[in-house]
Tab-separated table of C-alpha atoms in Angstrom:
chain	number	residue	atom	x	y	z
A	1	MET	CA	-18.626	-21.935	-62.230
A	2	ASP	CA	-19.655	-20.449	-65.634
A	3	VAL	CA	-19.400	-22.577	-68.782
A	4	THR	CA	-18.698	-20.909	-72.143
A	5	GLU	CA	-18.519	-22.593	-75.548
A	6	VAL	CA	-15.364	-21.975	-77.537
A	7	PRO	CA	-15.507	-22.664	-81.306
A	8	GLY	CA	-12.838	-25.161	-82.314
A	9	GLY	CA	-11.041	-26.006	-85.581
A	10	GLN	CA	-11.592	-28.981	-87.945
A	11	SER	CA	-10.094	-31.482	-85.523
A	12	ASP	CA	-11.940	-30.023	-82.567
A	13	SER	CA	-15.395	-30.133	-84.120
A	14	GLY	CA	-18.196	-31.059	-81.726
A	15	LYS	CA	-16.119	-30.475	-78.557
A	16	LYS	CA	-17.003	-27.998	-75.823
A	17	TRP	CA	-14.256	-26.399	-73.880
A	18	MET	CA	-14.616	-25.360	-70.215
A	19	LYS	CA	-13.306	-21.914	-69.380
A	20	ARG	CA	-13.135	-21.023	-65.712
A	21	THR	CA	-14.115	-17.489	-64.767
A	22	PRO	CA	-13.737	-16.711	-61.028
A	23	LYS	CA	-16.795	-15.484	-59.211
A	24	LYS	CA	-16.766	-12.196	-57.364
A	25	LYS	CA	-16.856	-12.646	-53.597
A	26	LYS	CA	-19.791	-10.883	-52.020
A	27	GLY	CA	-18.342	-10.845	-48.536
A	28	GLY	CA	-15.402	-12.295	-46.558
A	29	HIS	CA	-15.548	-14.752	-43.698
A	30	GLY	CA	-14.952	-11.921	-41.195
A	31	GLU	CA	-18.041	-10.021	-42.338
A	32	LYS	CA	-20.155	-13.183	-42.133
A	33	ARG	CA	-18.894	-13.896	-38.631
A	34	GLY	CA	-19.546	-10.302	-37.518
A	35	ALA	CA	-23.090	-10.451	-38.895
A	36	ASP	CA	-23.679	-13.825	-37.211
A	37	ARG	CA	-22.453	-12.471	-33.885
A	38	LYS	CA	-24.787	-9.466	-34.073
A	39	VAL	CA	-27.724	-11.737	-34.833
A	40	GLU	CA	-26.776	-14.011	-31.908
A	41	GLU	CA	-26.470	-11.042	-29.536
A	42	GLU	CA	-29.902	-9.749	-30.583
A	43	GLU	CA	-31.393	-13.210	-30.066
A	44	ASP	CA	-29.738	-13.457	-26.629
A	45	GLU	CA	-31.119	-10.063	-25.619
A	46	LYS	CA	-34.637	-11.134	-26.700
A	47	LYS	CA	-34.249	-14.366	-24.733
A	48	MET	CA	-33.121	-12.399	-21.682
A	49	GLU	CA	-36.139	-10.102	-21.930
A	50	THR	CA	-38.547	-13.012	-22.240
A	51	SER	CA	-36.856	-15.095	-19.547
A	52	GLU	CA	-36.804	-12.426	-16.798
A	53	GLY	CA	-39.973	-13.756	-15.231
A	54	VAL	CA	-38.741	-17.348	-15.434
A	55	PHE	CA	-35.824	-16.846	-13.005
A	56	PRO	CA	-36.572	-17.427	-9.292
A	57	PRO	CA	-36.383	-14.411	-6.929
A	58	ASN	CA	-33.100	-15.572	-5.340
A	59	PHE	CA	-31.441	-16.118	-8.706
A	60	SER	CA	-27.820	-14.945	-9.054
A	61	VAL	CA	-26.239	-13.815	-12.299
A	62	SER	CA	-23.130	-15.837	-11.468
A	63	GLU	CA	-25.184	-19.040	-11.958
A	64	ILE	CA	-25.376	-18.369	-15.703
A	65	LYS	CA	-22.636	-20.504	-17.237
A	66	ASN	CA	-22.543	-18.827	-20.637
A	67	LYS	CA	-20.123	-15.914	-20.339
A	68	GLN	CA	-21.783	-13.772	-23.011
A	69	ARG	CA	-25.264	-14.150	-21.577
A	70	ARG	CA	-23.946	-13.571	-18.044
A	71	HIS	CA	-22.309	-10.311	-19.120
A	72	LEU	CA	-25.455	-9.110	-20.918
A	73	MET	CA	-27.614	-9.906	-17.895
A	74	PHE	CA	-25.212	-8.159	-15.536
A	75	MET	CA	-25.073	-5.001	-17.672
A	76	LYS	CA	-28.865	-4.915	-17.932
A	77	ILE	CA	-29.334	-5.227	-14.158
A	78	LYS	CA	-26.710	-2.542	-13.592
A	79	GLN	CA	-28.455	-0.181	-16.005
A	80	GLU	CA	-31.834	-0.721	-14.324
A	81	LYS	CA	-30.339	0.018	-10.898
A	82	ARG	CA	-28.823	3.228	-12.255
A	83	LYS	CA	-32.202	4.312	-13.654
A	84	VAL	CA	-33.944	3.649	-10.319
A	85	LYS	CA	-31.252	5.578	-8.462
A	86	LEU	CA	-31.614	8.600	-10.767
A	87	GLN	CA	-35.398	8.558	-10.378
A	88	VAL	CA	-35.142	8.522	-6.580
A	89	LYS	CA	-32.578	11.350	-6.705
A	90	LYS	CA	-34.825	13.509	-8.922
A	91	LYS	CA	-37.819	12.814	-6.702
A	92	LYS	CA	-35.917	13.879	-3.551
A	93	LYS	CA	-34.683	17.020	-5.298
A	94	LYS	CA	-38.240	18.038	-6.262
A	95	GLU	CA	-39.423	17.404	-2.702
A	96	ARG	CA	-36.634	19.577	-1.264
A	97	GLU	CA	-37.436	22.385	-3.708
A	98	ALA	CA	-41.119	22.188	-2.800
A	99	LEU	CA	-40.458	22.266	0.970
A	100	GLY	CA	-37.854	25.025	0.733
A	101	ASP	CA	-36.462	25.970	4.170
A	102	LYS	CA	-38.523	23.270	5.858
A	103	ALA	CA	-36.694	20.534	3.953
A	104	PRO	CA	-34.899	17.952	6.134
A	105	PRO	CA	-31.070	18.077	6.183
A	106	LYS	CA	-29.176	16.049	3.604
A	107	GLU	CA	-28.025	12.586	4.592
A	108	VAL	CA	-24.289	12.309	5.210
A	109	PRO	CA	-22.803	9.421	3.169
A	110	LYS	CA	-20.944	6.746	5.094
A	111	THR	CA	-17.201	6.780	4.545
A	112	ILE	CA	-14.256	5.104	6.237
A	113	GLU	CA	-13.256	8.472	7.698
A	114	ASN	CA	-16.546	9.331	9.416
A	115	GLN	CA	-16.977	5.686	10.528
A	116	ARG	CA	-13.558	5.787	12.184
A	117	VAL	CA	-13.071	3.817	15.400
A	118	TYR	CA	-12.588	6.194	18.339
A	119	ASP	CA	-9.009	6.435	19.554
A	120	GLU	CA	-8.331	7.096	23.240
A	121	THR	CA	-5.277	9.192	22.379
A	122	THR	CA	-7.277	11.772	20.378
A	123	VAL	CA	-5.939	15.229	21.262
A	124	ASP	CA	-8.197	17.844	22.832
A	125	PRO	CA	-6.799	21.347	22.146
A	126	GLU	CA	-7.928	22.550	25.585
A	127	ASP	CA	-6.338	19.645	27.485
A	128	GLU	CA	-3.883	20.888	30.117
A	129	GLU	CA	-1.723	17.763	29.868
A	130	VAL	CA	-1.280	18.259	26.118
A	131	ALA	CA	-0.417	21.936	26.639
A	132	PHE	CA	2.187	20.985	29.268
A	133	ASP	CA	3.755	18.371	26.957
A	134	GLU	CA	3.931	20.898	24.119
A	135	GLY	CA	5.715	23.374	26.394
A	136	THR	CA	8.403	20.866	27.392
A	137	ASP	CA	8.971	18.705	24.299
A	138	GLU	CA	11.877	18.873	21.818
A	139	PHE	CA	10.084	21.425	19.595
A	140	SER	CA	9.301	23.928	22.364
A	141	ALA	CA	12.379	26.050	21.578
A	142	TYR	CA	11.211	26.448	17.983
A	143	PHE	CA	7.602	27.288	18.863
A	144	ASN	CA	8.792	29.767	21.500
A	145	GLY	CA	10.802	31.568	18.825
A	146	LEU	CA	14.235	30.735	20.271
A	147	THR	CA	15.578	28.870	17.207
A	148	ASN	CA	15.248	29.225	13.442
A	149	PRO	CA	15.055	26.097	11.258
A	150	LYS	CA	18.127	25.112	9.266
A	151	VAL	CA	17.858	21.873	7.286
A	152	LEU	CA	20.516	19.602	5.795
A	153	ILE	CA	19.288	17.343	2.989
A	154	THR	CA	21.374	14.349	1.943
A	155	THR	CA	20.855	10.968	0.287
A	156	SER	CA	21.927	7.367	0.570
A	157	ASP	CA	25.268	6.315	-0.918
A	158	ARG	CA	25.686	6.736	-4.697
A	159	PRO	CA	22.344	8.361	-5.487
A	160	ARG	CA	20.903	8.326	-8.994
A	161	GLY	CA	19.711	11.281	-11.008
A	162	ARG	CA	16.046	11.131	-10.011
A	163	THR	CA	16.848	11.079	-6.289
A	164	VAL	CA	19.276	13.988	-6.668
A	165	ARG	CA	16.660	16.064	-8.535
A	166	PHE	CA	14.090	15.226	-5.864
A	167	CYS	CA	16.440	16.534	-3.137
A	168	GLU	CA	17.160	19.700	-5.107
A	169	GLN	CA	13.448	20.403	-5.500
A	170	LEU	CA	12.851	19.748	-1.792
A	171	ALA	CA	15.479	22.386	-1.039
A	172	THR	CA	13.441	24.955	-2.991
A	173	VAL	CA	10.330	24.102	-0.929
A	174	VAL	CA	11.919	24.206	2.553
A	175	PRO	CA	13.540	27.593	3.309
A	176	ASN	CA	17.152	27.634	4.532
A	177	ALA	CA	17.770	24.066	3.293
A	178	HIS	CA	21.148	22.864	2.017
A	179	VAL	CA	21.854	19.778	-0.103
A	180	TYR	CA	25.113	17.908	0.577
A	181	TYR	CA	26.590	14.786	-0.974
A	182	ARG	CA	26.775	11.852	1.484
A	183	ARG	CA	30.326	10.670	0.565
A	184	GLY	CA	29.791	7.296	2.248
A	185	LEU	CA	29.679	8.695	5.795
A	186	ALA	CA	27.621	6.956	8.472
A	187	LEU	CA	24.748	8.964	9.949
A	188	LYS	CA	26.299	8.712	13.409
A	189	ARG	CA	29.243	10.728	12.066
A	190	VAL	CA	27.058	13.136	10.120
A	191	ILE	CA	24.811	14.099	13.068
A	192	PRO	CA	27.583	15.610	15.305
A	193	GLN	CA	28.817	17.674	12.350
A	194	CYS	CA	25.287	18.967	11.761
A	195	VAL	CA	24.900	19.926	15.428
A	196	ALA	CA	28.257	21.737	15.344
A	197	ARG	CA	27.058	23.783	12.335
A	198	ASN	CA	23.730	24.703	14.023
A	199	PHE	CA	21.506	22.577	11.793
A	200	THR	CA	18.091	21.842	13.322
A	201	TYR	CA	17.109	19.034	10.938
A	202	LEU	CA	18.754	16.197	9.049
A	203	MET	CA	16.742	14.844	6.127
A	204	VAL	CA	17.981	11.647	4.439
A	205	VAL	CA	16.347	10.450	1.199
A	206	ASN	CA	16.853	6.735	0.522
A	207	GLU	CA	16.364	5.073	-2.842
A	208	ASP	CA	15.750	1.633	-4.307
A	209	ARG	CA	16.014	0.756	-8.015
A	210	LYS	CA	16.825	4.382	-8.842
A	211	MET	CA	13.589	5.620	-7.208
A	212	PRO	CA	13.188	7.473	-3.868
A	213	ASN	CA	11.495	5.084	-1.459
A	214	GLY	CA	12.363	6.254	2.078
A	215	LEU	CA	12.770	9.386	4.164
A	216	VAL	CA	14.514	9.743	7.543
A	217	LEU	CA	13.664	13.002	9.317
A	218	CYS	CA	15.829	13.680	12.370
A	219	HIS	CA	15.281	16.699	14.605
A	220	LEU	CA	18.509	18.033	16.101
A	221	PRO	CA	20.057	18.007	18.632
A	222	ASP	CA	17.720	15.918	20.823
A	223	GLY	CA	15.438	14.140	18.355
A	224	PRO	CA	12.943	12.642	17.703
A	225	THR	CA	13.643	10.710	14.484
A	226	ALA	CA	10.878	9.598	12.122
A	227	HIS	CA	11.219	7.071	9.323
A	228	PHE	CA	8.750	7.282	6.432
A	229	LYS	CA	8.056	5.226	3.346
A	230	VAL	CA	7.971	7.442	0.231
A	231	SER	CA	5.760	6.642	-2.757
A	232	SER	CA	4.041	8.318	-5.727
A	233	VAL	CA	6.886	10.795	-6.272
A	234	ARG	CA	6.195	13.315	-9.056
A	235	LEU	CA	8.841	15.834	-9.980
A	236	ARG	CA	7.988	19.242	-11.406
A	237	LYS	CA	8.381	18.249	-15.040
A	238	GLU	CA	5.969	15.351	-14.570
A	239	ILE	CA	3.111	17.512	-13.222
A	240	LYS	CA	0.605	18.747	-15.773
A	241	ARG	CA	-0.373	22.423	-15.807
A	242	ARG	CA	2.217	23.263	-13.177
A	243	GLY	CA	3.186	26.830	-12.367
A	244	LYS	CA	6.537	28.532	-12.549
A	245	ASP	CA	9.312	27.585	-10.145
A	246	PRO	CA	8.684	28.679	-6.538
A	247	THR	CA	10.196	31.875	-5.199
A	248	GLU	CA	12.409	32.186	-2.114
A	249	HIS	CA	9.547	33.432	0.080
A	250	SER	CA	8.711	31.391	3.181
A	251	PRO	CA	5.502	29.426	2.498
A	252	GLU	CA	2.471	28.953	4.682
A	253	VAL	CA	2.126	25.502	6.260
A	254	ILE	CA	-1.198	23.622	6.358
A	255	LEU	CA	-1.531	20.507	8.555
A	256	ASN	CA	-4.748	18.465	8.177
A	257	ASN	CA	-6.211	15.617	10.255
A	258	PHE	CA	-3.365	15.019	12.720
A	259	SER	CA	-5.719	14.264	15.616
A	260	THR	CA	-4.072	11.641	17.880
A	261	ARG	CA	-1.088	12.124	20.186
A	262	LEU	CA	1.155	10.391	17.668
A	263	GLY	CA	-0.299	12.465	14.819
A	264	HIS	CA	0.150	15.615	16.890
A	265	SER	CA	3.867	14.828	17.323
A	266	ILE	CA	4.281	14.170	13.586
A	267	GLY	CA	2.463	17.408	12.775
A	268	ARG	CA	4.794	19.403	15.048
A	269	LEU	CA	7.746	17.608	13.426
A	270	PHE	CA	6.652	18.893	9.993
A	271	ALA	CA	5.760	22.368	11.280
A	272	ALA	CA	9.252	22.890	12.738
A	273	LEU	CA	10.750	22.484	9.233
A	274	PHE	CA	9.453	25.902	8.161
A	275	PRO	CA	9.875	29.392	9.656
A	276	GLN	CA	7.042	30.589	11.869
A	277	ASP	CA	6.584	33.881	10.003
A	278	PRO	CA	5.399	33.065	6.456
A	279	GLN	CA	5.839	35.712	3.793
A	280	PHE	CA	2.320	36.159	2.443
A	281	ILE	CA	3.573	38.218	-0.491
A	282	GLY	CA	4.879	34.973	-2.035
A	283	ARG	CA	1.356	33.392	-1.992
A	284	GLN	CA	2.790	29.881	-1.501
A	285	ALA	CA	1.405	27.105	0.679
A	286	ALA	CA	2.858	23.717	1.690
A	287	THR	CA	0.187	21.180	2.664
A	288	PHE	CA	0.578	17.979	4.704
A	289	HIS	CA	-2.776	16.212	4.456
A	290	ASN	CA	-3.273	13.058	6.523
A	291	GLN	CA	-5.883	10.628	5.224
A	292	ARG	CA	-6.087	7.024	6.467
A	293	ASP	CA	-2.501	7.299	7.836
A	294	PHE	CA	-1.124	8.341	4.430
A	295	ILE	CA	0.398	11.831	4.425
A	296	PHE	CA	-0.002	13.600	1.079
A	297	PHE	CA	2.343	16.519	0.393
A	298	ARG	CA	1.406	19.268	-2.084
A	299	PHE	CA	2.964	22.644	-2.813
A	300	HIS	CA	0.750	25.347	-4.342
A	301	ARG	CA	0.655	28.981	-5.306
A	302	TYR	CA	-2.677	30.752	-4.862
A	303	ILE	CA	-4.247	33.962	-6.150
A	304	PHE	CA	-7.425	35.754	-5.089
A	305	LYS	CA	-9.612	36.257	-8.178
A	306	ASN	CA	-12.301	38.141	-6.242
A	307	GLU	CA	-13.830	38.188	-2.777
A	308	LYS	CA	-15.218	34.656	-3.104
A	309	LYS	CA	-13.043	32.789	-5.626
A	310	VAL	CA	-9.445	31.650	-5.198
A	311	GLY	CA	-7.285	30.050	-7.906
A	312	ILE	CA	-4.504	27.586	-7.058
A	313	GLN	CA	-1.654	26.248	-9.131
A	314	GLU	CA	0.516	23.297	-8.149
A	315	LEU	CA	4.255	23.931	-8.180
A	316	GLY	CA	5.588	20.513	-7.190
A	317	PRO	CA	7.110	18.205	-6.194
A	318	ARG	CA	4.402	15.911	-4.852
A	319	PHE	CA	4.788	12.689	-2.871
A	320	THR	CA	3.097	10.461	-0.305
A	321	LEU	CA	4.486	9.439	3.086
A	322	LYS	CA	3.638	6.478	5.311
A	323	LEU	CA	5.035	6.476	8.869
A	324	ARG	CA	7.085	3.382	9.679
A	325	SER	CA	8.629	4.272	13.039
A	326	LEU	CA	9.176	7.109	15.505
A	327	GLN	CA	12.356	6.959	17.565
A	328	LYS	CA	13.315	8.959	20.636
A	329	GLY	CA	16.548	10.908	20.339
A	330	THR	CA	18.693	11.061	17.216
A	331	PHE	CA	19.112	8.260	14.682
A	332	ASP	CA	20.389	5.013	16.238
A	333	SER	CA	19.283	1.823	14.498
A	334	LYS	CA	20.874	-0.574	17.029
A	335	PHE	CA	20.387	0.887	20.508
A	336	GLY	CA	17.730	3.505	19.882
A	337	GLU	CA	14.506	3.587	21.900
A	338	TYR	CA	11.469	3.434	19.628
A	339	GLU	CA	8.366	5.320	20.679
A	340	TRP	CA	6.192	3.787	17.948
A	341	VAL	CA	6.745	1.095	15.280
A	342	LEU	CA	4.336	0.081	12.513
A	343	LYS	CA	3.101	-3.504	12.897
A	344	ARG	CA	1.127	-4.106	9.750
A	345	HIS	CA	-0.666	-7.345	10.623
A	346	GLU	CA	-1.850	-5.991	13.987
A	347	MET	CA	-2.518	-2.325	13.203
A	348	ASP	CA	-3.916	-2.693	9.691
A	349	ALA	CA	-6.341	-5.482	10.601
A	350	CYS	CA	-9.223	-3.009	11.013
A	351	ARG	CA	-9.693	-0.603	8.102
A	352	ARG	CA	-11.553	1.915	10.279
A	353	LYS	CA	-8.819	2.325	12.872
A	354	PHE	CA	-6.078	4.891	12.230
A	355	GLN	CA	-2.934	5.778	14.140
A	356	LEU	CA	-2.448	9.426	13.151
């Protein structure tokens, strides 16, 4: 506090008056705290550097009780591991360039897919039994060219706007598909009407909390019926850098990784949705990609830029399916005979074993 003398009158002679002049603040408490923290962090880093040799060889970072020091130590160890990994990678690359054609083949990284547990029901394309089953199953008439697909798409009772838009966009993907309002009818009454009108498929989109969450796919007139869980639905407006709306040309169908007998049946179920003669002038492709029993659907348009490069553009919609059950015959929830049912606790116990 500064003291200044103020001259007084006759009665105030000999008195000194105190006048308070506020000091200018050099820095707030926040700046002091920030500076203190930086100093503490620098000191901690120096301590970590000096104390590396003090720790025993079996020391774990989780034993450090101070959270800040534990985080700094963890980040430092992580950074050192990254540096070592990059050095090894550069060294291997130089060795391969020096050896040229004599270089050893690259190591294949271990993934859940290539470490998959062998399934006895894996389909061999040259198996006579599989060929006989394909010639006599419910889809044989379609693959022999005797029937053309005709699909009816409907929803659960009182659908919301998002589910209705999803059905409308599905109708633009699947050729010769028709969207009808459910009107509260039971599926057992809908199926005979579909058969009478020569429909080959009944597709029912279920919803929960205004979001599509289920799909029932019933092949007519003899089945089978598959029930899927639907997730990760993205409509056309929600897809970034999407192309223009699809044309009416029949798309090409791509089925990936359906290797078991069950997966083979599901793949044929999807293939029978589309006509067998795709119109290549439309340059459209519908993909059903199976990975770890999740079926990812994508719809693209492609263009050949030159002899080696191809450009693709997603048209939408996109969604993910997870098989819940496969039922013989048409839909019958009470007395139907189920060929396969998902049992999560038994079938999902091993991460490297897949059903499709």
